[in-house]
mmCIF file of C-alpha atoms and ligand atoms in Angstrom:
data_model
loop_
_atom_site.group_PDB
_atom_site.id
_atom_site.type_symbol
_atom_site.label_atom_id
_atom_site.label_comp_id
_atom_site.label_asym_id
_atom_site.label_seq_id
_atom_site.Cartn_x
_atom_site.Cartn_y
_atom_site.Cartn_z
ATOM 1 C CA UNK Y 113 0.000 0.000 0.000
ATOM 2 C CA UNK Y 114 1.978 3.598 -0.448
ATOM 3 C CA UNK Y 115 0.848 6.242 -2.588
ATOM 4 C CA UNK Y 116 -2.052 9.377 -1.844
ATOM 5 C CA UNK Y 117 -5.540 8.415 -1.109
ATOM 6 C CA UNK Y 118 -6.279 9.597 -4.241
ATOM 7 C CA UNK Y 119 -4.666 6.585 -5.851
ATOM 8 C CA UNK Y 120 -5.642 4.312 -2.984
ATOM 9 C CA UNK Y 121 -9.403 5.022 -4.446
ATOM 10 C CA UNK Y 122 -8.469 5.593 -8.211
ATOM 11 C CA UNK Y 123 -6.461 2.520 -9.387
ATOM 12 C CA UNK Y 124 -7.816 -0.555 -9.760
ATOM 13 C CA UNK Y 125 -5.928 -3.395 -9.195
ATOM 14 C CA UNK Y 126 -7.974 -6.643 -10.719
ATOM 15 C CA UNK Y 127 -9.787 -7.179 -14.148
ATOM 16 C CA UNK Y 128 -12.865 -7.017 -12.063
ATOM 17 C CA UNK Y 129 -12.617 -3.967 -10.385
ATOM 18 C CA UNK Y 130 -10.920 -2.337 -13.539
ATOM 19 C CA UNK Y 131 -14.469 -2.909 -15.618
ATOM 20 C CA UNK Y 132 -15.982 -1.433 -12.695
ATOM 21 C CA UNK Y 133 -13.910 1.897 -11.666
ATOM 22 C CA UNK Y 134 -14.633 3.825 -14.952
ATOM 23 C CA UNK Y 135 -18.594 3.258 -15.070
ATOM 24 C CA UNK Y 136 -18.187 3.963 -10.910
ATOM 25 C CA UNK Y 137 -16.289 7.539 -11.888
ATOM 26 C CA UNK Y 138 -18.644 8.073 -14.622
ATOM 27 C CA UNK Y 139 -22.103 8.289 -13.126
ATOM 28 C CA UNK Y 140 -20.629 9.800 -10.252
ATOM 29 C CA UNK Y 141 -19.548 12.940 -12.711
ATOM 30 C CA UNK Y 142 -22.854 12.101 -14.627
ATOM 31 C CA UNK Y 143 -24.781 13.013 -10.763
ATOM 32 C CA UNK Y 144 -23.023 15.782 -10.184
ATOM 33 C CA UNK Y 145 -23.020 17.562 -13.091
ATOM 34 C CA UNK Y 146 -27.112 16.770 -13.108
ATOM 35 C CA UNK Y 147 -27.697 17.993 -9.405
ATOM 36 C CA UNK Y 148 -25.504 21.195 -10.317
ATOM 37 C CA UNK Y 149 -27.455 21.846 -13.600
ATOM 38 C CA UNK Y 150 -30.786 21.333 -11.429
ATOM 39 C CA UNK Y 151 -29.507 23.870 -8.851
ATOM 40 C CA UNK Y 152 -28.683 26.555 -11.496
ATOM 41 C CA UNK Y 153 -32.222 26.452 -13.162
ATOM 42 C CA UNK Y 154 -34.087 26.162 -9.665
ATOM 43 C CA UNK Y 155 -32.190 29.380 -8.637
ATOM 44 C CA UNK Y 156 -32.564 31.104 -11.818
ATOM 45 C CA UNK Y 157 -36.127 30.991 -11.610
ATOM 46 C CA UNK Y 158 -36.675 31.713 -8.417
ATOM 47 C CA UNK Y 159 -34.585 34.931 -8.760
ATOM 48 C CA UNK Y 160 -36.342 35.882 -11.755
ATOM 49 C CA UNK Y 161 -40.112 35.570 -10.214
ATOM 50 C CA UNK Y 162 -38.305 37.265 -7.288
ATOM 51 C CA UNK Y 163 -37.462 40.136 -9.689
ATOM 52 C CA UNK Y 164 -41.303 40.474 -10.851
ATOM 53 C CA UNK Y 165 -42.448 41.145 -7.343
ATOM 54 C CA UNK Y 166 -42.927 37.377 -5.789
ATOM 55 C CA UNK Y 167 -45.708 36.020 -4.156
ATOM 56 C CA UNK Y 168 -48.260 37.712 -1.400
ATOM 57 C CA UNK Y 169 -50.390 35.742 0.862
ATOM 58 C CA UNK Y 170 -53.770 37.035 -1.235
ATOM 59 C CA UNK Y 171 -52.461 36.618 -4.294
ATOM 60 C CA UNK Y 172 -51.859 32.814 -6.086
ATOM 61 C CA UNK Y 173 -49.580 32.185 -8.030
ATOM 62 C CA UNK Y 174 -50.634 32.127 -11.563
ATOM 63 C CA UNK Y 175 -49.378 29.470 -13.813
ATOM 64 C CA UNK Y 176 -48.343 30.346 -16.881
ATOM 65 C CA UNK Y 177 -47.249 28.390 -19.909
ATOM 66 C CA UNK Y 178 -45.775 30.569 -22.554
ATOM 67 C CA UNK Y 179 -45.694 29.764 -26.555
ATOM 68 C CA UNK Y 180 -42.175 27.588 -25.637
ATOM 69 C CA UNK Y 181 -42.972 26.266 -22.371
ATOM 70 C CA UNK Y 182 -43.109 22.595 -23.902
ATOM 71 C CA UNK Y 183 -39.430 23.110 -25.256
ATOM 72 C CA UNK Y 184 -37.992 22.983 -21.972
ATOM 73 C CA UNK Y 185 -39.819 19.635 -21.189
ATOM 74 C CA UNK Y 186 -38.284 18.110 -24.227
ATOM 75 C CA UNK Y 187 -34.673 19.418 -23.933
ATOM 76 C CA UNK Y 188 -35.144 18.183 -20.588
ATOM 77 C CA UNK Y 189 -36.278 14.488 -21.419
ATOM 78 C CA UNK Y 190 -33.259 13.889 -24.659
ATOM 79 C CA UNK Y 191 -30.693 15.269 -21.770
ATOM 80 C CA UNK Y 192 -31.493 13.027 -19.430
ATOM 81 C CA UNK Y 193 -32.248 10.122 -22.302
ATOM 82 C CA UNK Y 194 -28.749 10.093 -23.465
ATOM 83 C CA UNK Y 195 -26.100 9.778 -19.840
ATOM 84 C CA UNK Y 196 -29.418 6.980 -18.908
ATOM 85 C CA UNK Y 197 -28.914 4.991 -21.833
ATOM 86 C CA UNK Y 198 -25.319 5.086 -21.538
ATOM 87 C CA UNK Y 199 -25.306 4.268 -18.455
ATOM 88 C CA UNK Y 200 -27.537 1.298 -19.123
ATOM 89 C CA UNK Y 201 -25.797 -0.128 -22.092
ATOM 90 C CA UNK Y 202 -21.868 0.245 -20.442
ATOM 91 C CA UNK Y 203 -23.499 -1.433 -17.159
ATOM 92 C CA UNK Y 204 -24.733 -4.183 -19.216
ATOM 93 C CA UNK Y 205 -21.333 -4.321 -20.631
ATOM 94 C CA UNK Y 206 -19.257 -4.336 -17.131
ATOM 95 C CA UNK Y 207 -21.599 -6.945 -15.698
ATOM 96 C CA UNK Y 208 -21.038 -9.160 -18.620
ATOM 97 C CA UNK Y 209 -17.255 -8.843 -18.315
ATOM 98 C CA UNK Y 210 -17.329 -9.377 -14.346
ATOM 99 C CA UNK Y 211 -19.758 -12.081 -14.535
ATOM 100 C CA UNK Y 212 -18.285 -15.955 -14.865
ATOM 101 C CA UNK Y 213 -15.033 -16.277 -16.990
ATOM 102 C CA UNK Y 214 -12.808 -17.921 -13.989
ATOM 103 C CA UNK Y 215 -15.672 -20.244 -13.046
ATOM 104 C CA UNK Y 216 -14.965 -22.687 -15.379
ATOM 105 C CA UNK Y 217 -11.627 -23.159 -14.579
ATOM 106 C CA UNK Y 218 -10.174 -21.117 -11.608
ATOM 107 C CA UNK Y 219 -6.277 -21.037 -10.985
ATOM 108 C CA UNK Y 220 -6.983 -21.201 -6.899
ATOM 109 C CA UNK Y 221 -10.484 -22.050 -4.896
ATOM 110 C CA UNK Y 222 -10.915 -20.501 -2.114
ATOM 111 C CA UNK Y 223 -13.953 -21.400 0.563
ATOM 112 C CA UNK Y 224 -14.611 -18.032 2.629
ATOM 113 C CA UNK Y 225 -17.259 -18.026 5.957
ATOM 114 C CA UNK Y 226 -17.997 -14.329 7.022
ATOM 115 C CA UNK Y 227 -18.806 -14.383 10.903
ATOM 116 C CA UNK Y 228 -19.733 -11.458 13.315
ATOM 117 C CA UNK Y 229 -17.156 -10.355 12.783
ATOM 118 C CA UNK Y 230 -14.178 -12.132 11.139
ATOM 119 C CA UNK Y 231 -13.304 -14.253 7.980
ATOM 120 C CA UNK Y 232 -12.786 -17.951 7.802
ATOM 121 C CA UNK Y 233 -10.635 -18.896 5.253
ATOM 122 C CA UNK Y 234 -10.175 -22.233 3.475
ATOM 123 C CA UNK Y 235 -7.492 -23.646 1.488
ATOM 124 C CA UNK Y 236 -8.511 -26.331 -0.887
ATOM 125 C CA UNK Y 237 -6.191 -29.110 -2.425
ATOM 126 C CA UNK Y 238 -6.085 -32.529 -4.207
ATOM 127 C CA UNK Y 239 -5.567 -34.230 -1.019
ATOM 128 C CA UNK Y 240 -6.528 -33.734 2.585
ATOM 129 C CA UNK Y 241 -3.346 -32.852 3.629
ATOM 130 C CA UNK Y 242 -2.938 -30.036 1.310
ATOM 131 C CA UNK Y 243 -5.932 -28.035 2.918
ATOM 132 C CA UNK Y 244 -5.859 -25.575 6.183
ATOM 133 C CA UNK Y 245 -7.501 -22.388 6.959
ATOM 134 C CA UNK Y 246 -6.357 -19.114 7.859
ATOM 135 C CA UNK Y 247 -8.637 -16.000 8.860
ATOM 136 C CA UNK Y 248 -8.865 -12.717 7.941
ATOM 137 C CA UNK Y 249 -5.750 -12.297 5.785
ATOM 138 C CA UNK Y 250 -6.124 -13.589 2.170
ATOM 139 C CA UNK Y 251 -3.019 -14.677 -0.084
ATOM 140 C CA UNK Y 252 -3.541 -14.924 -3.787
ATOM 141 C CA UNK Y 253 -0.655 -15.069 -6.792
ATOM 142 C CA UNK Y 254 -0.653 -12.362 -8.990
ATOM 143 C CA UNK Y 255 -2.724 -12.993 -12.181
ATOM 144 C CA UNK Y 256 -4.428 -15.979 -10.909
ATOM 145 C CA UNK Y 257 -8.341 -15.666 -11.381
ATOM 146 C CA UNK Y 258 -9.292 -16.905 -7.789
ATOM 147 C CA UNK Y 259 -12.639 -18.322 -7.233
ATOM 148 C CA UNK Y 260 -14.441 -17.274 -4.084
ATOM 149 C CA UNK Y 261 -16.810 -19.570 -2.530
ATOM 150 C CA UNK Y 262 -19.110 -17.768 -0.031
ATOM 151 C CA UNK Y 263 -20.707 -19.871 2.524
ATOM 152 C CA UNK Y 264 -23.314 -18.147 4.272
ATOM 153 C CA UNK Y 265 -22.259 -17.976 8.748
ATOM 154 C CA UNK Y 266 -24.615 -16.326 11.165
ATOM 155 C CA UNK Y 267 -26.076 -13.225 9.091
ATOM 156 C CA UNK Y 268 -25.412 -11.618 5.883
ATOM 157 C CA UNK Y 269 -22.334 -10.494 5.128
ATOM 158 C CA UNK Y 270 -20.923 -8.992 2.093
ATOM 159 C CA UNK Y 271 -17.103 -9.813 0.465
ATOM 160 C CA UNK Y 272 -15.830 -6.673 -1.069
ATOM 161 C CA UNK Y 273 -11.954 -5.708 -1.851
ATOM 162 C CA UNK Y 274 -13.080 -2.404 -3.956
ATOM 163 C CA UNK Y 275 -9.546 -2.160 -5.648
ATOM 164 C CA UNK Y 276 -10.117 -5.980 -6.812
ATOM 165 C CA UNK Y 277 -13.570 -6.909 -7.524
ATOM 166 C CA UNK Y 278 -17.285 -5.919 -6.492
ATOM 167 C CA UNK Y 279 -19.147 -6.793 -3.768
ATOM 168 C CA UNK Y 280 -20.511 -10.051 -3.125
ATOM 169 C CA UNK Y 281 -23.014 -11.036 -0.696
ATOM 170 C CA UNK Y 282 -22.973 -14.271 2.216
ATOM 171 C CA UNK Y 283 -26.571 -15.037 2.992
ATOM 172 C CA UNK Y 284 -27.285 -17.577 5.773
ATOM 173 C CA UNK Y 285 -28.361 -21.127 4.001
ATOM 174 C CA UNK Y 286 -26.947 -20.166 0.432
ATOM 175 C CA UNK Y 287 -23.282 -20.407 -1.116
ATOM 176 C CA UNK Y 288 -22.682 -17.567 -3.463
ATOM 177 C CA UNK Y 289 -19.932 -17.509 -5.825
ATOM 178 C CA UNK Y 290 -17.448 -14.346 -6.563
ATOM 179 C CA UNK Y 291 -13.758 -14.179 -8.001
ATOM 180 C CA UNK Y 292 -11.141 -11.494 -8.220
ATOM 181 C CA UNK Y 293 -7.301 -11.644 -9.440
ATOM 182 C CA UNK Y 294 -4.377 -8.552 -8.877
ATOM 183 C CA UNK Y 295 -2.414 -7.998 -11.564
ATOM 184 C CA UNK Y 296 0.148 -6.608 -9.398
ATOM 185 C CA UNK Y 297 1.675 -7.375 -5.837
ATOM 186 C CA UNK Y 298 0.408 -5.803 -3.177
ATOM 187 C CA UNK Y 299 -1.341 -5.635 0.042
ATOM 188 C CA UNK Y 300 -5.361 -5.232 -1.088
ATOM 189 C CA UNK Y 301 -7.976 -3.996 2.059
ATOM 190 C CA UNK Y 302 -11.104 -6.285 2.234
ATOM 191 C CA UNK Y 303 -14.320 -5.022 4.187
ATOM 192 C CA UNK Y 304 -17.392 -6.509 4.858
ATOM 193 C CA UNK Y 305 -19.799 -4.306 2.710
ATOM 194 C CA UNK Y 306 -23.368 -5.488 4.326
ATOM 195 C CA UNK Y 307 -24.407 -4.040 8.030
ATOM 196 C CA UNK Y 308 -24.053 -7.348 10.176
ATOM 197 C CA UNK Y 309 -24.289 -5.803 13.893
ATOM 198 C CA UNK Y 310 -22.727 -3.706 16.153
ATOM 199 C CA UNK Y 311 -18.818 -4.543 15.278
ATOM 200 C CA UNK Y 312 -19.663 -4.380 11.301
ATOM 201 C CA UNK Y 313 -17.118 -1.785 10.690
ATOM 202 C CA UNK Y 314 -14.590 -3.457 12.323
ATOM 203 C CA UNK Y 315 -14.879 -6.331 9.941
ATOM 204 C CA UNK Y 316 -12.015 -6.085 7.321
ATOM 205 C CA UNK Y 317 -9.388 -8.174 6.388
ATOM 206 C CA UNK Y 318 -6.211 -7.645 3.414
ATOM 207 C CA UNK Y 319 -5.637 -9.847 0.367
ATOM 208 C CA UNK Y 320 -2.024 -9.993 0.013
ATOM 209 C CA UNK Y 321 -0.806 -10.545 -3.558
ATOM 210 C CA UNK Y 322 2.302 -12.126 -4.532
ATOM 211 C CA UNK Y 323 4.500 -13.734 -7.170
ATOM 212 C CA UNK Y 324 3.267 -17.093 -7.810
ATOM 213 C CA UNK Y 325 6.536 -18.747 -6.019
ATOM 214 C CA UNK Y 326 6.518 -16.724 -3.445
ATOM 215 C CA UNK Y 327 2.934 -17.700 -2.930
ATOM 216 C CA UNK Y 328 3.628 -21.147 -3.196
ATOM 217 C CA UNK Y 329 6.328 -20.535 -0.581
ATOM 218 C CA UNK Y 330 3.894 -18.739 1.968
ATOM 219 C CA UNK Y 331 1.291 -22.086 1.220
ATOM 220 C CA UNK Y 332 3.905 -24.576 1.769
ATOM 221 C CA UNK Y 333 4.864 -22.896 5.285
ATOM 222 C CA UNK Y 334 0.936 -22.119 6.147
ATOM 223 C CA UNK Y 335 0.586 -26.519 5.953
ATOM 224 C CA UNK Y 336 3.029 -26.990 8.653
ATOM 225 C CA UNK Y 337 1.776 -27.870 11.719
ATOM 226 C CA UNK Y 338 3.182 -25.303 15.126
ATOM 227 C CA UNK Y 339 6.365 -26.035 16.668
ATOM 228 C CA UNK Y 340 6.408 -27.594 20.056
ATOM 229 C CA UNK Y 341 7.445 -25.434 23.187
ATOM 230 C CA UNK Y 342 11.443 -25.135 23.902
ATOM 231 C CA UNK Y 343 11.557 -23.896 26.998
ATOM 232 C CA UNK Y 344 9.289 -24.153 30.353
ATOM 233 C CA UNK Y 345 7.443 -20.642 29.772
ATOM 234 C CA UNK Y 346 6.593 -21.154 25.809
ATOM 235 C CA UNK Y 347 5.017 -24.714 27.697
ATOM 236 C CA UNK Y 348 3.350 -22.707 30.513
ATOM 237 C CA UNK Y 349 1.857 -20.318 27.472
ATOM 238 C CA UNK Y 350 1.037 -23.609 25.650
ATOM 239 C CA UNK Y 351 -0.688 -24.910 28.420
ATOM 240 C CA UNK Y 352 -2.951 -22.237 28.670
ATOM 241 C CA UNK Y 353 -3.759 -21.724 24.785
ATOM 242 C CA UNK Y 354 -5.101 -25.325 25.168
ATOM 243 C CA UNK Y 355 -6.761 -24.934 27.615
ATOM 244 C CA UNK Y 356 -8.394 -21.102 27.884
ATOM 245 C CA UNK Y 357 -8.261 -20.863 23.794
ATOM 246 C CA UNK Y 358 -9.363 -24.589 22.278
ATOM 247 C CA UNK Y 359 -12.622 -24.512 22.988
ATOM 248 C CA UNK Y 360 -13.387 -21.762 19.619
ATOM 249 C CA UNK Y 361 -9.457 -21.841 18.561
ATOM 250 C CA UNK Y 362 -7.699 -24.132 16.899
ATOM 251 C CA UNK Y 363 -3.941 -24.731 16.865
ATOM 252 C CA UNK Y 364 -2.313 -27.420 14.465
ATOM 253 C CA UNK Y 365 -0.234 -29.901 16.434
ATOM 254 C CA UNK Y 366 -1.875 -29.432 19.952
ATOM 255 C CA UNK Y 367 -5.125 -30.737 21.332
ATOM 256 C CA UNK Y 368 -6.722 -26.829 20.132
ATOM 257 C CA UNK Y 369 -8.961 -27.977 17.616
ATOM 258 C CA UNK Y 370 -12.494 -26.041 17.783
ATOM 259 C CA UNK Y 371 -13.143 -24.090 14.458
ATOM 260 C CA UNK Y 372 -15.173 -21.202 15.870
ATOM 261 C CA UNK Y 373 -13.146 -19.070 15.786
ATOM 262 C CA UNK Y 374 -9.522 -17.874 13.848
ATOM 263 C CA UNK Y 375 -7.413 -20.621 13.464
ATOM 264 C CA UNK Y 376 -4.036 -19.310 15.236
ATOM 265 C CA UNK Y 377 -1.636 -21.670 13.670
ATOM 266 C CA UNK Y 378 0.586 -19.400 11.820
ATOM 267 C CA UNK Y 379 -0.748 -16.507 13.730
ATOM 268 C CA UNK Y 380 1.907 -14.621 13.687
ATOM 269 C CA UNK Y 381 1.924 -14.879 9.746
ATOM 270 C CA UNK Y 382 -0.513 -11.955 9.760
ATOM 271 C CA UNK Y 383 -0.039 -8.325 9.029
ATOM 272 C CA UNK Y 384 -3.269 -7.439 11.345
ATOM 273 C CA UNK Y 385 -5.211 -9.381 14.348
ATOM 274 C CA UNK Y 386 -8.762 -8.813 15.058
ATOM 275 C CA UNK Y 387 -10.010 -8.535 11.715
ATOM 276 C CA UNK Y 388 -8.206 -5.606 10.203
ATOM 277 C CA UNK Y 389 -8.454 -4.086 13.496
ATOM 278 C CA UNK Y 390 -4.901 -3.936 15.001
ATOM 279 C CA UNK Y 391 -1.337 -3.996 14.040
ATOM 280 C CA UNK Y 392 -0.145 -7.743 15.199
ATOM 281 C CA UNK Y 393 2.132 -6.183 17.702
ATOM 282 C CA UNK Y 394 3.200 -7.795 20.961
ATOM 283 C CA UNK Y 395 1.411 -5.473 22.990
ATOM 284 C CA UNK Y 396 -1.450 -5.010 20.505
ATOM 285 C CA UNK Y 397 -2.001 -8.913 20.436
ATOM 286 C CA UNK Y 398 -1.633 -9.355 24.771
ATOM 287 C CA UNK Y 399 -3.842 -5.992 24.966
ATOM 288 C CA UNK Y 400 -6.572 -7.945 22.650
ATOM 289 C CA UNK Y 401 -6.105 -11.281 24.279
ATOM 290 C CA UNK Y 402 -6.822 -9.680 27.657
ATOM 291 C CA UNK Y 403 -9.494 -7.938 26.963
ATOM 292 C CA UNK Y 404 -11.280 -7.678 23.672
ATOM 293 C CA UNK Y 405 -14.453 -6.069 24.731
ATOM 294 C CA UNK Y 406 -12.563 -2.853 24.779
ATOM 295 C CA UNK Y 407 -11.824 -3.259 21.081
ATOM 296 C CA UNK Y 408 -14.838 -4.911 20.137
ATOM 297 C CA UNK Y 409 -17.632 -4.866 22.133
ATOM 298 C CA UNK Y 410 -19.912 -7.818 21.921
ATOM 299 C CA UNK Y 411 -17.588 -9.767 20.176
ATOM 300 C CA UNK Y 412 -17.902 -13.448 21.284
ATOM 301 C CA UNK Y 413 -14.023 -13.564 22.647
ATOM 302 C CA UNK Y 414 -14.602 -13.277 26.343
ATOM 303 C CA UNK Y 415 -11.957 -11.000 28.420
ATOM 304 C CA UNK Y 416 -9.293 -13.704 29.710
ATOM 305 C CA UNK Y 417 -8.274 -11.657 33.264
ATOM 306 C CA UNK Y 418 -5.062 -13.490 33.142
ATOM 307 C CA UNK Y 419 -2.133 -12.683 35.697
ATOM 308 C CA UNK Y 420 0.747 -11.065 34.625
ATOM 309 C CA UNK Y 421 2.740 -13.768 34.319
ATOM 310 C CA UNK Y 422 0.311 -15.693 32.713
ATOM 311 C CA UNK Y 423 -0.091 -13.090 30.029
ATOM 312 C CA UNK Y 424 3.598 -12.927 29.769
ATOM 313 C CA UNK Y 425 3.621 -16.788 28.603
ATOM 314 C CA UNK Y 426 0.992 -16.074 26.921
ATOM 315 C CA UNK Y 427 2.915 -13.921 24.602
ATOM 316 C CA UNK Y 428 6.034 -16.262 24.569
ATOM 317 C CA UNK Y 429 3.603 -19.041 22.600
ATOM 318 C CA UNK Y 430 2.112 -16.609 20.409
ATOM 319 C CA UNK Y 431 5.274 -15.822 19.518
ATOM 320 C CA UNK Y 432 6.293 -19.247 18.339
ATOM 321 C CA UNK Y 433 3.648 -19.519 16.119
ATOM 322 C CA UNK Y 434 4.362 -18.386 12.712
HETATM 323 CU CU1 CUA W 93 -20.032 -8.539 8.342
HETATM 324 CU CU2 CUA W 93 -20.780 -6.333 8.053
#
């Protein structure tokens, strides 16, 4: 991510978000240039029946159509005939070209679960053992058309990376489909694009884009399982992952193993924790492990009220796992 804001919103990064960005910047130049030419003629002729004396509460109004009253009405109509069918005909063309090519035959599958208020992520492959998830941080080779499968979680969500691809919506009971590709390497914001509840806006997540070996790289590493503890305190940490955490958390290699919640395998992996929320820092991580209903109220990670020293070991297994 670097550049001004201004490119941040103006460059599109995928096929799918580059049909949409110029129809997008269109009608919005289409709108204003309407509501401006509406505001001019509004004021114009309220200043000129100003100018012939207004209005008084005993007098009406008298409506007048003179000889070219009807002209107005038809310049009126072919000016707004022409942006509309424009508009019409270039959105039938951009939903044609963002519709279905990669569905056929997609370079990567991915299964996505939106949840109030994080993203489940699932890595498919020929076997078994080539499949694990990850959550809330999305890695995809450059110009690979991924396929998206939505599964719908708890309540609608919607799967949008604007600089991608469009927005797609997860609707409890339905799988929808979506796809999106990056022609460049980067790191691409997600954001759930549907109001889901109270922590909606704190439901985003990144797609990270990178050459296709070093993507392969980054999937090799996510299969492995976590190390084991090498000293007493990474143990002590261990210990209570298992034991506080593996009832919603799973963590490959150890008796963790609930899916309800982020998979922390390769936790430390990430760029972000909490769904796009904070910077995976030490302190940032401990400060959301200890109590997350400060960050995100009525989330469903309970505050942990750990001791100090608990925390502390805590951290040292976190730490190992990336
Ligand atoms: Cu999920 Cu809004």
């Amino acid at each position: 991510m670097s550049g001004t804001p201004l490119d941040y919103i103006g460059h599109a990064a995928g096929s799918r978000a580059g049909a949409i960005l110029p129809l997008t910047w269109f009608t919005l130049v289409v709108s204003i240039v309407v509501i401006v030419i509406i505001a001019a003629l509004v004021l114009r002729a309220s200043l000129r029946f100003r100018a012939r004396g207004g209005a008084s509460e005993t007098v009406g109004v008298p409506v007048e159509r003179g000889a070219d009253g009807l002209r107005w009405i038809t310049i009126g109509l072919a000016l707004t005939a022409v942006p509309l069918l424009v508009t019409l005909v270039w959105t039938m063309a951009a939903l044609a070209q963002v519709a279905g090519p990669p569905l056929a035959n997609p370079g990567l599958v991915l299964d996505v679960t939106p949840h109030q208020w994080w993203w489940e992520v699932q890595y498919n492959g020929a076997t078994p053992d080539a499949i694990f998830e990850t959550a809330n941080e999305i890695h995809i080779p450059t110009g690979t058309k991924v396929l998206v499968r939505l599964h719908g979680g708890d309540v609608i969500h919607s799967f949008w990376v604007p600089r991608l691809s469009g927005k797609t919506d997860a609707i409890p009971g339905q799988n929808n489909l979506s796809w999106l590709d990056a022609d460049q390497p980067g790191v691409y914001r997600g954001q759930c694009a549907e109001y889901c509840g109270w922590q909606h806006a704190k439901m985003a997540f990144e797609v990270v884009a990178e050459p296709p070996a070093q993507f392969a790289a980054w999937r090799d590493h996510q299969l492995a399982d976590a190390p084991q503890p090498t000293t007493p305190r990474i143990a002590q940490g261990q210990a209570i992952i298992v034991y506080r955490c593996g009832l919603c958390h799973a963590v490959r290699g150890t008796d963790a193993g609930a899916r309800t919640a982020p998979d922390l395998t390769h936790l430390m992996s990430r760029r972000m924790i909490a769904a796009g929320v904070l910077p995976n820092t030490p302190g940032a991580l401990l400060g959301w492990v200890q109590h997350p209903q400060g960050v995100k109220p009525d989330s469903l990670m309970p505050d942990q009220h750990l001791s100090g020293a608990e925390l502390t070991a805590v951290g040292a297994y976190l730490e190992t796992l990336r």
